[in-house]
Rosetta silent file (secondary structure, phi, psi, omega in degrees, C-alpha in Angstrom):
SEQUENCE: XXXXXXXXXXXXXXXXXXXXXXXXXXXXXXXXXXXXXXXXXXXXXXXXXXXXXXXXXXXXXXXXXXXXXXXXXXXXXXXXXXXXXXXXXXXXXXXXXXXXXXXXXXXXXXXXXXXXXXXXXXXXXXXXXXXXXXXXXXXXXXXXXXXXXXXXXXXXXXXXXXXXXXXXXXXXXXXXXXXXXXXXXXXXXXXXXXXXXXXXXXXXXXXXXXXXXXXXXXXXXXXXXXXXXXXXXXXXXXXXXXXXXXXXXXXXXXXXXXXXXXXXXXXXXXXXXXXXXXXXXXXXXXXXXXXXXXXXXXXXXXXXXXXXXXXX
SCORE:     score description
SCORE:     0.000 S_00000001
   1 L     0.000  133.600 -176.646   87.880  138.748  200.470 S_00000001
   2 L   -76.964  166.591  179.871   90.639  138.743  203.028 S_00000001
   3 H   -64.611  -33.754  179.508   93.020  141.585  203.592 S_00000001
   4 H   -67.944  -36.139 -179.829   95.823  139.471  202.222 S_00000001
   5 H   -67.207  -36.006  179.660   93.926  138.852  199.021 S_00000001
   6 H   -66.155  -33.525 -177.679   93.353  142.610  198.513 S_00000001
   7 H   -74.702  -22.640 -175.325   97.043  143.336  198.844 S_00000001
   8 H   -62.213  -48.897  177.784   98.142  140.893  196.110 S_00000001
   9 H   -60.153  -38.683  179.347   96.892  142.956  193.086 S_00000001
  10 H   -63.028  -40.878  178.229   98.431  146.042  194.579 S_00000001
  11 H   -64.887  -41.256  178.950  101.709  144.190  195.056 S_00000001
  12 H   -62.609  -40.611  178.559  101.565  142.876  191.494 S_00000001
  13 H   -63.104  -38.535  179.755  100.922  146.417  190.241 S_00000001
  14 H   -65.292  -41.241  179.815  103.848  147.663  192.259 S_00000001
  15 H   -64.550  -38.910  178.579  106.068  144.904  190.901 S_00000001
  16 H   -62.717  -44.129 -179.846  104.959  145.734  187.345 S_00000001
  17 H   -62.975  -41.199  178.456  105.731  149.403  187.858 S_00000001
  18 H   -63.281  -43.548  179.776  109.098  148.549  189.348 S_00000001
  19 H   -63.749  -39.614  179.394  109.882  146.176  186.469 S_00000001
  20 H   -62.331  -44.943  179.576  108.822  148.809  183.944 S_00000001
  21 H   -62.489  -42.614 -179.714  111.095  151.410  185.516 S_00000001
  22 H   -63.141  -43.466  179.937  113.952  148.908  185.655 S_00000001
  23 H   -61.129  -43.990  179.421  113.473  147.964  182.005 S_00000001
  24 H   -61.806  -38.994  179.656  113.500  151.612  180.923 S_00000001
  25 H   -65.229  -41.688  179.016  116.685  152.217  182.886 S_00000001
  26 H   -62.495  -40.637  179.570  118.351  149.204  181.279 S_00000001
  27 H   -63.729  -41.546  178.249  117.355  150.422  177.807 S_00000001
  28 H   -62.430  -41.888 -179.652  118.784  153.849  178.506 S_00000001
  29 H   -63.102  -43.577  179.021  122.004  152.300  179.776 S_00000001
  30 H   -62.927  -41.840  178.505  122.293  150.075  176.697 S_00000001
  31 H   -61.463  -40.718  179.507  121.633  153.047  174.429 S_00000001
  32 H   -64.984  -42.718  179.147  124.320  155.006  176.211 S_00000001
  33 H   -65.428  -37.404  179.347  126.818  152.139  175.904 S_00000001
  34 H   -62.362  -34.025 -178.125  126.014  151.715  172.210 S_00000001
  35 H   -78.758  -15.921 -176.741  126.918  155.372  171.535 S_00000001
  36 H   -61.133  -47.791  178.984  130.291  155.179  173.277 S_00000001
  37 H   -59.460  -37.372  179.357  132.233  153.575  170.348 S_00000001
  38 H   -61.283  -46.136  179.309  130.815  156.171  167.975 S_00000001
  39 H   -63.123  -38.688  178.512  131.978  158.952  170.234 S_00000001
  40 H   -63.495  -42.847  179.000  135.366  157.274  170.595 S_00000001
  41 H   -62.652  -44.821  178.756  135.734  156.975  166.820 S_00000001
  42 H   -61.174  -43.196 -179.855  134.799  160.622  166.322 S_00000001
  43 H   -63.824  -40.064  178.772  137.221  161.654  169.031 S_00000001
  44 H   -63.363  -42.250  178.537  139.980  159.580  167.445 S_00000001
  45 H   -62.511  -44.257  179.028  139.319  161.177  164.078 S_00000001
  46 H   -63.249  -39.320  179.584  139.364  164.645  165.572 S_00000001
  47 H   -63.123  -41.836  179.242  142.581  163.811  167.407 S_00000001
  48 H   -62.771  -45.392  179.144  144.232  162.628  164.148 S_00000001
  49 H   -63.129  -40.611 -177.881  143.160  165.786  162.281 S_00000001
  50 H   -64.725  -37.398 -179.727  144.312  167.927  165.147 S_00000001
  51 H   -63.728  -44.639  179.823  147.708  166.231  165.153 S_00000001
  52 H   -70.211  -33.102 -178.937  148.310  166.898  161.470 S_00000001
  53 H   -70.787  -31.666 -177.218  146.950  170.401  161.789 S_00000001
  54 H   -65.736  -25.896  178.473  149.243  171.263  164.667 S_00000001
  55 L  -105.592   15.874 -174.412  152.245  170.820  162.405 S_00000001
  56 H   -64.930  -28.275 -178.894  150.608  172.283  159.334 S_00000001
  57 H   -64.538  -56.130 -179.614  152.741  175.408  159.452 S_00000001
  58 H   -74.161  -33.498 -179.182  156.101  173.690  159.148 S_00000001
  59 H   -63.364  -41.211 -179.521  154.665  170.732  157.264 S_00000001
  60 H   -63.738  -39.991  179.136  153.264  172.919  154.508 S_00000001
  61 H   -65.597  -41.317  178.707  156.624  174.620  154.071 S_00000001
  62 H   -64.409  -43.853 -179.900  158.413  171.273  153.956 S_00000001
  63 H   -61.659  -41.493 -178.341  155.886  169.886  151.481 S_00000001
  64 H   -65.450  -39.424 -179.604  156.227  172.933  149.241 S_00000001
  65 H   -67.247  -33.353 -178.014  160.014  172.702  149.308 S_00000001
  66 H   -90.735   -8.238 -179.275  159.906  169.003  148.448 S_00000001
  67 L    74.563   32.528 -179.070  157.154  169.323  145.859 S_00000001
  68 L  -106.164  173.943 -176.822  154.840  166.963  147.733 S_00000001
  69 E   -71.589  139.547  178.374  151.102  167.014  148.395 S_00000001
  70 L  -106.718    9.684  179.534  149.850  169.443  151.027 S_00000001
  71 L   100.964  167.460  178.143  146.376  167.912  151.325 S_00000001
  72 L    57.047   27.210  177.019  142.982  168.638  149.760 S_00000001
  73 L    71.809   14.336 -176.030  144.286  167.261  146.488 S_00000001
  74 L  -106.846  131.280 -178.655  146.654  170.219  146.050 S_00000001
  75 E  -118.583  133.306  177.883  150.314  169.685  145.086 S_00000001
  76 L  -107.890  122.984 -178.911  153.073  172.260  145.336 S_00000001
  77 L  -116.557  145.611  178.037  156.045  171.660  143.046 S_00000001
  78 L   -68.628  154.467 -178.602  159.396  173.411  142.979 S_00000001
  79 L  -118.746   88.599 -179.209  160.157  175.592  139.934 S_00000001
  80 L   -64.720  152.302 -178.359  163.788  175.018  138.854 S_00000001
  81 E  -126.696  160.888  176.902  165.461  177.715  136.829 S_00000001
  82 E  -117.652  131.788 -179.183  168.264  177.943  134.255 S_00000001
  83 L   -61.044  130.210 -178.544  170.767  180.762  134.449 S_00000001
  84 L   -66.661  152.954  179.651  170.138  183.230  131.642 S_00000001
  85 L   -66.810  136.234 -177.634  172.798  183.705  128.983 S_00000001
  86 L   -69.194  -44.771 -177.671  175.210  186.533  129.837 S_00000001
  87 L  -102.297  128.951 -175.265  175.693  187.751  126.268 S_00000001
  88 L  -104.856   -5.665 -179.931  172.617  188.489  124.191 S_00000001
  89 L  -155.085  168.740  179.951  174.231  189.589  120.904 S_00000001
  90 L  -119.902  150.919  175.400  177.377  189.398  118.812 S_00000001
  91 L   -76.052  166.749  174.914  179.484  192.144  117.236 S_00000001
  92 L   -63.598  122.365 -171.985  179.851  192.425  113.485 S_00000001
  93 H   -58.304  -35.844 -178.703  182.417  189.683  112.714 S_00000001
  94 H   -79.803    1.420 -179.638  184.508  191.722  110.279 S_00000001
  95 H  -117.314   13.230 -177.660  184.810  194.488  112.893 S_00000001
  96 L   -79.138  -17.288  179.869  186.116  192.455  115.850 S_00000001
  97 L  -116.370  143.024  179.266  189.751  193.312  115.056 S_00000001
  98 L   -75.753  163.807  178.580  191.303  196.742  114.777 S_00000001
  99 H   -61.293  -38.539  179.608  193.083  197.958  111.676 S_00000001
 100 H   -61.107  -44.299  179.910  196.403  197.850  113.556 S_00000001
 101 H   -64.795  -41.840  179.033  195.931  194.168  114.429 S_00000001
 102 H   -64.991  -36.075  178.175  194.964  193.315  110.865 S_00000001
 103 H   -63.609  -32.164  179.097  198.052  195.121  109.541 S_00000001
 104 H   -76.077  -39.558 -174.818  200.182  192.875  111.764 S_00000001
 105 H   -87.919  -41.823 -178.113  198.461  189.610  110.840 S_00000001
 106 L  -132.851   72.500 -172.241  197.415  190.200  107.211 S_00000001
 107 L   -54.738  -32.415 -179.813  199.424  193.211  106.004 S_00000001
 108 L  -103.533   12.899 -177.545  198.157  193.042  102.445 S_00000001
 109 L  -132.418   24.396 -178.503  194.655  191.962  103.345 S_00000001
 110 L   -56.804  -38.671 -177.851  193.330  194.589  105.765 S_00000001
 111 L   -99.764   14.181 -177.673  190.463  195.408  103.411 S_00000001
 112 L   -93.339    6.520 -176.103  189.931  191.861  102.193 S_00000001
 113 L   -54.028  127.286  179.535  187.546  190.901  104.997 S_00000001
 114 E  -124.045  115.626 -177.677  184.816  188.608  103.727 S_00000001
 115 E   -77.286  135.430  177.799  181.889  187.896  106.001 S_00000001
 116 L   -76.534  158.669 -179.749  180.580  184.332  106.090 S_00000001
 117 L   -73.080  147.821  179.511  176.926  183.548  105.554 S_00000001
 118 L  -151.966  137.073  177.754  174.677  183.265  108.613 S_00000001
 119 L   -86.175   -6.282  177.746  170.973  182.622  109.074 S_00000001
 120 L  -157.596   99.558 -174.979  171.021  184.532  112.374 S_00000001
 121 L   -69.091  -13.083  178.318  173.718  187.145  112.951 S_00000001
 122 L   -80.422  -13.824 -178.340  172.791  187.398  116.637 S_00000001
 123 L  -119.369  -21.121  178.906  173.959  183.828  117.238 S_00000001
 124 E  -153.612  148.073  178.031  176.687  183.146  114.680 S_00000001
 125 E  -168.640  160.030  179.130  179.059  184.971  112.405 S_00000001
 126 E  -155.942  158.984  177.265  182.491  184.744  110.780 S_00000001
 127 E  -151.960  142.302 -179.099  184.949  186.781  108.743 S_00000001
 128 E  -130.063  150.427  179.141  188.128  185.859  106.862 S_00000001
 129 E  -131.965  146.429  179.180  191.077  187.821  105.497 S_00000001
 130 E  -129.246  137.355 -179.275  193.780  186.836  102.985 S_00000001
 131 E  -136.511  136.687  176.419  197.196  188.397  102.497 S_00000001
 132 E  -135.824  111.039 -179.982  199.983  187.701   99.971 S_00000001
 133 E   -99.808  113.120 -177.308  203.206  189.703  100.217 S_00000001
 134 E   -87.669  120.627 -179.784  205.253  189.292   97.072 S_00000001
 135 L  -107.311   29.316  177.084  209.003  189.487   97.680 S_00000001
 136 H    66.703 -130.172 -176.096  210.044  189.084   94.058 S_00000001
 137 H   -67.707  -17.580  179.520  212.612  186.402   93.363 S_00000001
 138 H   -78.059  -12.029 -177.690  212.651  185.440   97.031 S_00000001
 139 L   106.626 -152.429 -177.780  209.083  184.263   96.809 S_00000001
 140 E  -148.459  156.966  177.028  206.111  185.443   98.831 S_00000001
 141 E  -107.040  124.793 -178.896  204.612  185.289  102.280 S_00000001
 142 E  -108.254  138.948  175.433  201.046  184.028  102.516 S_00000001
 143 E  -137.158  142.630  174.687  198.707  184.580  105.474 S_00000001
 144 E  -135.577  131.896 -176.795  195.107  183.533  106.076 S_00000001
 145 E  -130.252  135.155  177.295  193.017  184.612  109.053 S_00000001
 146 E  -139.846  133.058  176.235  189.520  183.581  110.066 S_00000001
 147 E  -121.978  126.803  177.062  187.479  184.541  113.133 S_00000001
 148 E  -122.301  144.994 -178.964  184.206  182.786  113.941 S_00000001
 149 E  -125.758  134.799  177.883  181.732  183.609  116.702 S_00000001
 150 E  -138.107  123.314 -178.240  179.026  181.339  118.070 S_00000001
 151 E  -110.581  136.795 -179.791  176.588  182.350  120.817 S_00000001
 152 L  -112.451  136.162  178.838  174.464  179.898  122.817 S_00000001
 153 L   -95.471  151.748  176.405  171.144  180.741  124.457 S_00000001
 154 L   -82.547  134.806  175.772  169.936  179.251  127.749 S_00000001
 155 E  -136.805  153.659 -179.771  166.952  176.915  127.532 S_00000001
 156 L   -68.099  -30.998 -175.429  165.116  174.797  130.091 S_00000001
 157 L   -83.687  -33.205 -174.505  165.409  171.670  127.945 S_00000001
 158 L  -106.490  -15.567  178.789  169.089  171.911  126.938 S_00000001
 159 E   109.631 -171.621 -176.660  170.620  173.802  129.859 S_00000001
 160 L   -76.513  156.149  178.536  172.458  177.067  130.320 S_00000001
 161 H   -61.148  -35.641  179.012  174.224  178.889  127.527 S_00000001
 162 H   -63.076  -41.979  179.842  177.513  178.565  129.398 S_00000001
 163 H   -65.398  -42.696  179.186  177.214  174.766  129.540 S_00000001
 164 H   -65.198  -40.399  178.694  176.371  174.526  125.855 S_00000001
 165 H   -65.404  -37.891  179.732  179.255  176.843  124.973 S_00000001
 166 H   -63.060  -42.772  179.254  181.637  174.777  127.089 S_00000001
 167 H   -63.379  -41.312  179.380  180.709  171.587  125.245 S_00000001
 168 H   -68.188  -40.068  177.537  181.230  173.285  121.875 S_00000001
 169 H   -56.230  -46.680 -179.305  184.513  174.803  123.027 S_00000001
 170 H   -64.181  -38.662  179.414  185.842  171.348  123.928 S_00000001
 171 H   -68.132  -35.028  177.670  184.782  169.889  120.567 S_00000001
 172 H   -64.944  -41.921  178.896  186.535  172.731  118.716 S_00000001
 173 H   -64.587  -43.709  179.607  189.774  172.067  120.581 S_00000001
 174 H   -61.398  -41.531  179.678  189.539  168.328  119.893 S_00000001
 175 H   -65.052  -39.592  179.681  188.972  168.946  116.175 S_00000001
 176 H   -65.993  -28.797 -179.195  191.969  171.265  115.963 S_00000001
 177 L   -83.264   -6.467 -174.267  194.100  168.575  117.582 S_00000001
 178 L  -126.717   34.006  177.787  193.022  165.899  115.114 S_00000001
 179 E   -70.556  132.479 -179.078  193.518  167.439  111.663 S_00000001
 180 L   -63.559  132.665  177.155  194.478  164.812  109.103 S_00000001
 181 L    84.032   -1.505 -178.291  198.114  165.081  108.035 S_00000001
 182 L   -71.271  141.535  178.014  199.060  167.481  110.820 S_00000001
 183 E  -122.618  154.757  177.746  202.593  167.256  112.204 S_00000001
 184 E    54.090   45.061 -179.713  204.153  168.562  115.406 S_00000001
 185 E   -70.107  131.202  178.598  200.766  169.099  117.045 S_00000001
 186 E  -144.698  142.841 -179.898  201.029  170.993  120.340 S_00000001
 187 E  -127.730  148.833  177.093  198.453  172.554  122.641 S_00000001
 188 E  -156.759  149.964  178.380  198.718  175.069  125.455 S_00000001
 189 E   -71.198  154.550  177.859  196.371  177.251  127.507 S_00000001
 190 L  -114.143  117.417 -177.652  196.091  180.938  126.709 S_00000001
 191 L   -79.942  146.597  174.202  196.099  183.214  129.730 S_00000001
 192 L    76.645   20.974  179.215  193.935  186.305  129.954 S_00000001
 193 L  -130.056  106.556  175.304  191.377  185.283  127.352 S_00000001
 194 L    60.812 -156.912 -179.676  187.792  184.562  128.425 S_00000001
 195 L   -88.427  -33.934  177.086  186.863  181.764  130.822 S_00000001
 196 E  -142.364  137.087 -179.326  188.651  178.978  128.934 S_00000001
 197 E  -150.845  133.874  179.127  191.203  179.316  126.148 S_00000001
 198 E  -136.588  136.867  175.812  193.425  176.852  124.287 S_00000001
 199 E  -109.865  130.562  178.829  195.899  177.355  121.475 S_00000001
 200 E  -120.328  128.100  178.784  196.628  174.455  119.117 S_00000001
 201 E  -123.469  150.152  175.938  199.520  174.610  116.640 S_00000001
 202 E  -163.461  164.428  176.637  200.668  172.204  113.970 S_00000001
 203 E  -106.088  144.624 -178.692  202.533  171.985  110.658 S_00000001
 204 E  -137.285  122.169 -178.780  200.833  170.943  107.434 S_00000001
 205 E   -92.470  122.458  177.365  202.618  170.015  104.230 S_00000001
 206 E  -125.527  167.978 -178.533  200.790  170.952  101.016 S_00000001
 207 L   -64.184  -25.562  179.699  201.855  171.034   97.398 S_00000001
 208 L   -77.490  -22.765 -178.454  202.085  174.838   97.585 S_00000001
 209 E   155.452 -170.409  179.295  204.505  174.694  100.520 S_00000001
 210 E   -95.784  122.056 -177.993  204.810  174.112  104.260 S_00000001
 211 E  -106.914  144.614  174.752  202.069  175.788  106.286 S_00000001
 212 E  -116.606  123.446 -173.273  202.048  176.576  109.962 S_00000001
 213 E  -110.187  138.414  173.079  198.609  176.661  111.554 S_00000001
 214 E  -125.300  124.643  174.597  197.435  178.293  114.760 S_00000001
 215 E  -122.499  119.670  179.253  193.926  177.657  116.083 S_00000001
 216 E  -115.223  123.243 -179.592  192.910  179.489  119.252 S_00000001
 217 E  -115.150  128.316 -178.160  189.564  178.597  120.842 S_00000001
 218 E  -129.662  135.728  170.016  188.116  180.745  123.628 S_00000001
 219 E  -108.124  122.275  174.930  184.922  180.447  125.646 S_00000001
 220 E  -119.997  103.214 -174.846  183.703  183.704  127.130 S_00000001
 221 L    56.565 -118.271 -177.286  180.495  183.032  129.080 S_00000001
 222 L  -100.934   18.793  179.159  178.021  181.689  126.475 S_00000001
 223 E  -120.985  137.729  175.492  180.079  182.691  123.409 S_00000001
 224 E  -113.798  125.840  177.039  182.827  180.685  121.709 S_00000001
 225 E  -109.911  124.938  177.445  185.405  182.527  119.605 S_00000001
 226 E  -118.953  121.424 -179.812  187.561  180.436  117.247 S_00000001
 227 E  -115.968  123.187  176.689  190.471  182.100  115.503 S_00000001
 228 E  -109.932  130.120 -179.448  192.371  180.297  112.727 S_00000001
 229 E  -142.375  123.129  177.036  195.623  181.797  111.503 S_00000001
 230 E  -135.001  158.212 -179.514  198.126  180.207  109.184 S_00000001
 231 E  -145.050  155.425  179.513  201.173  181.270  107.242 S_00000001
 232 E  -153.483  148.095  171.997  203.502  179.894  104.621 S_00000001
 233 E   -98.056  116.807 -175.128  206.570  180.887  102.678 S_00000001
 234 E  -106.493  153.394  176.340  205.840  180.233   99.002 S_00000001
 235 L    55.617   42.653  176.313  208.107  180.003   95.956 S_00000001
 236 L    96.796   -9.122  178.476  211.283  179.754   98.008 S_00000001
 237 L   -72.241  150.818 -177.294  210.333  182.165  100.801 S_00000001
 238 L   -70.058  140.072  177.017  211.114  181.067  104.356 S_00000001
 239 L   -67.753  133.474 -178.328  208.344  179.424  106.409 S_00000001
 240 L   -64.860  155.667 -179.897  207.212  181.796  109.192 S_00000001
 241 L   -69.955  134.814  178.564  208.061  181.040  112.808 S_00000001
 242 H   -63.774  -36.808 -179.866  205.389  179.084  114.713 S_00000001
 243 H   -65.837  -41.253  179.841  206.066  181.165  117.827 S_00000001
 244 H   -66.552  -37.791  177.072  205.540  184.462  116.005 S_00000001
 245 H   -66.741  -40.513 -179.402  202.259  183.202  114.536 S_00000001
 246 H   -64.833  -40.536  179.533  201.102  181.944  117.947 S_00000001
 247 H   -64.425  -43.434 -179.830  201.852  185.277  119.594 S_00000001
 248 H   -66.825  -39.488 -179.534  199.964  187.213  116.934 S_00000001
 249 H   -66.231  -41.406  179.887  196.972  184.819  117.094 S_00000001
 250 H   -63.809  -40.998  178.575  196.716  185.060  120.894 S_00000001
 251 H   -63.336  -42.659 -177.573  196.745  188.858  120.741 S_00000001
 252 H   -67.193  -41.436 -176.784  194.044  188.902  118.077 S_00000001
 253 H   -68.300  -34.310  176.456  191.699  186.486  119.846 S_00000001
 254 H   -63.745  -37.421  177.954  191.855  188.510  123.077 S_00000001
 255 H   -66.120  -39.703  179.037  190.845  191.556  121.065 S_00000001
 256 H   -65.749  -41.033  178.843  187.911  189.662  119.553 S_00000001
 257 H   -64.740  -41.239  177.783  186.730  188.502  122.985 S_00000001
 258 H   -61.904  -34.913  178.760  186.944  192.060  124.318 S_00000001
 259 H   -66.881  -38.247  176.667  184.801  193.182  121.383 S_00000001
 260 H   -62.112  -43.743 -179.777  182.115  190.639  122.311 S_00000001
 261 H   -63.996  -46.338 -178.819  182.115  191.946  125.872 S_00000001
 262 H   -67.071  -31.031  177.852  181.911  195.611  124.873 S_00000001
 263 H   -63.809  -27.403 -179.341  179.112  194.854  122.421 S_00000001
 264 L  -103.963   18.170  178.036  177.065  193.607  125.380 S_00000001
 265 L    72.197   40.404  179.853  177.934  196.459  127.721 S_00000001
 266 L    59.477   34.429  179.810  180.776  194.659  129.511 S_00000001
 267 L   149.913 -165.091 -178.627  178.459  191.831  130.543 S_00000001
 268 L  -160.201 -166.327 -178.164  174.863  190.793  130.211 S_00000001
 269 L   -67.165  148.340  175.674  171.690  189.651  131.892 S_00000001
 270 L  -130.427   25.554 -179.348  171.908  187.362  134.886 S_00000001
 271 L   -83.710  126.760 -179.636  168.208  186.807  135.407 S_00000001
 272 L   -61.116  146.710  177.152  167.240  183.141  135.826 S_00000001
 273 E  -100.188  118.226  178.113  165.017  181.653  133.152 S_00000001
 274 E   -58.177  142.049 -176.985  162.039  179.673  134.570 S_00000001
 275 L   -67.770  -20.791 -178.995  162.066  176.094  133.399 S_00000001
 276 L   -91.328    6.432  176.763  158.444  176.306  132.295 S_00000001
 277 L  -142.381   67.576 -177.293  159.112  179.175  129.900 S_00000001
 278 L   -65.025  148.019  174.386  162.240  178.345  127.888 S_00000001
 279 L   -96.679  160.780 -177.549  163.715  180.842  125.517 S_00000001
 280 L  -139.151  155.620  174.733  164.836  179.854  122.080 S_00000001
 281 L  -161.415  176.256 -179.475  167.164  180.978  119.372 S_00000001
 282 H   -63.065  -29.914 -177.987  169.030  179.623  116.415 S_00000001
 283 H   -75.983  -13.310 -179.839  171.913  178.726  118.692 S_00000001
 284 H   -91.352    9.096  175.214  169.699  176.495  120.845 S_00000001
 285 L   -77.532 -169.242 -178.497  169.102  174.096  118.008 S_00000001
 286 L   -56.485  145.929 -176.919  171.052  170.877  117.609 S_00000001
 287 L   -57.093  126.128 -178.132  174.728  171.263  118.438 S_00000001
 288 L   -71.264  156.265  178.001  176.591  172.442  115.334 S_00000001
 289 L   -67.594  151.449 -174.204  179.488  170.450  114.011 S_00000001
 290 L   -63.238  -23.334 -178.645  182.847  171.600  115.271 S_00000001
 291 L   -95.686   -0.234 -175.375  183.950  172.623  111.796 S_00000001
 292 H   -65.589  -34.107 -178.319  180.807  174.580  110.892 S_00000001
 293 H   -68.707  -21.636 -179.221  182.175  177.864  112.190 S_00000001
 294 H   -93.915  -22.894 -169.567  185.132  177.571  109.826 S_00000001
 295 H   -62.718  -44.626 -173.404  183.326  176.254  106.797 S_00000001
 296 H   -63.466  -42.318 -179.648  181.571  179.400  105.670 S_00000001
 297 H   -83.067  -36.710 -177.546  184.695  181.526  105.666 S_00000001
 298 H   -63.617  -35.292 -178.736  187.133  178.763  104.825 S_00000001
 299 L   -67.463  -26.971 -179.198  185.283  177.818  101.672 S_00000001
 300 L   -89.505  -15.044 -177.100  185.639  181.356  100.359 S_00000001
 301 L   -78.503  155.077  176.682  189.295  181.655  101.323 S_00000001
 302 L   -94.996    8.300 -177.952  192.148  180.930   98.960 S_00000001
 303 L   -66.819  124.433  177.518  194.186  179.431  101.796 S_00000001
 304 H   -61.224  -33.746 -176.808  195.583  176.019  100.779 S_00000001
 305 H   -73.482  -16.571 -178.450  195.500  174.900  104.396 S_00000001
 306 H   -70.258  -11.545  179.905  191.794  175.612  104.698 S_00000001
 307 H   -92.500    2.872  179.692  191.075  172.495  102.708 S_00000001
 308 L   -61.378  133.178 -178.094  192.666  170.203  105.307 S_00000001
 309 L   -93.116  155.991  178.010  190.214  167.477  106.250 S_00000001
 310 E   -86.273  156.326  174.913  189.423  166.241  109.746 S_00000001
 311 L   -69.251  143.273  176.241  190.056  162.691  110.913 S_00000001
 312 L   -76.729    0.000    0.000  187.038  160.428  110.799 S_00000001
């Protein structure tokens, strides 16, 4: 065998070894290239998480303020509140006016106070007085006075006591302005009484005589005070002056409002009520009719004008 023939197997073995090494290198390279997209995807994912995490401090605060999701299936929602009612109780209705005031308005009826029925004295009450001054052959002077109190509680579903009281206050004023058969109807604000106050006056002709009516409605925080006062000259007696009745009614209603305030310690709670834990009371039920505060006392009164009906 020649020397050249001996070298051929060795060369073939060398070529095989070289090819084997080359193949292994190619496989390693391919394996390395195959792993690159995976690493890129992982890096991209980490980069995305890192980006959201870098703003997690301010983002979490923003999400909580807006009530949006903060991640991990957890949602933070805002907790709105309703301002608590300022006044939590009412004074005894027949004690809201002093003896001196009653002597001026109902001189012969100071002790005639009759309290109206109420299913919850902490939210509603009323009292009426009747006076008849007999002047002999000249006739007589008749007076009828009624004070009603209605307190509204704050609830998450219906709103604050002040808002509910405001709506009722407006309905009371509207009803006083729309009494059937009323003549010379006039309205004016009353200064120095509660948060909102309106006086409504009108004349009403009845078979017993000519009556002059004064209705003063006041909202003080979450309480509405309605004072009805009328007078008439009967059997030939002169009809009382509308101005004198209006002045007396305004003085009396301010006294009643002051009594509500003092009963609650010159104010009340101002702690917000969480919307998820509403408070309730009889006053937070369906809105009462505007004439309900007068009905209980008016039905017991002998005042002819108390039977005046409202317009439909």
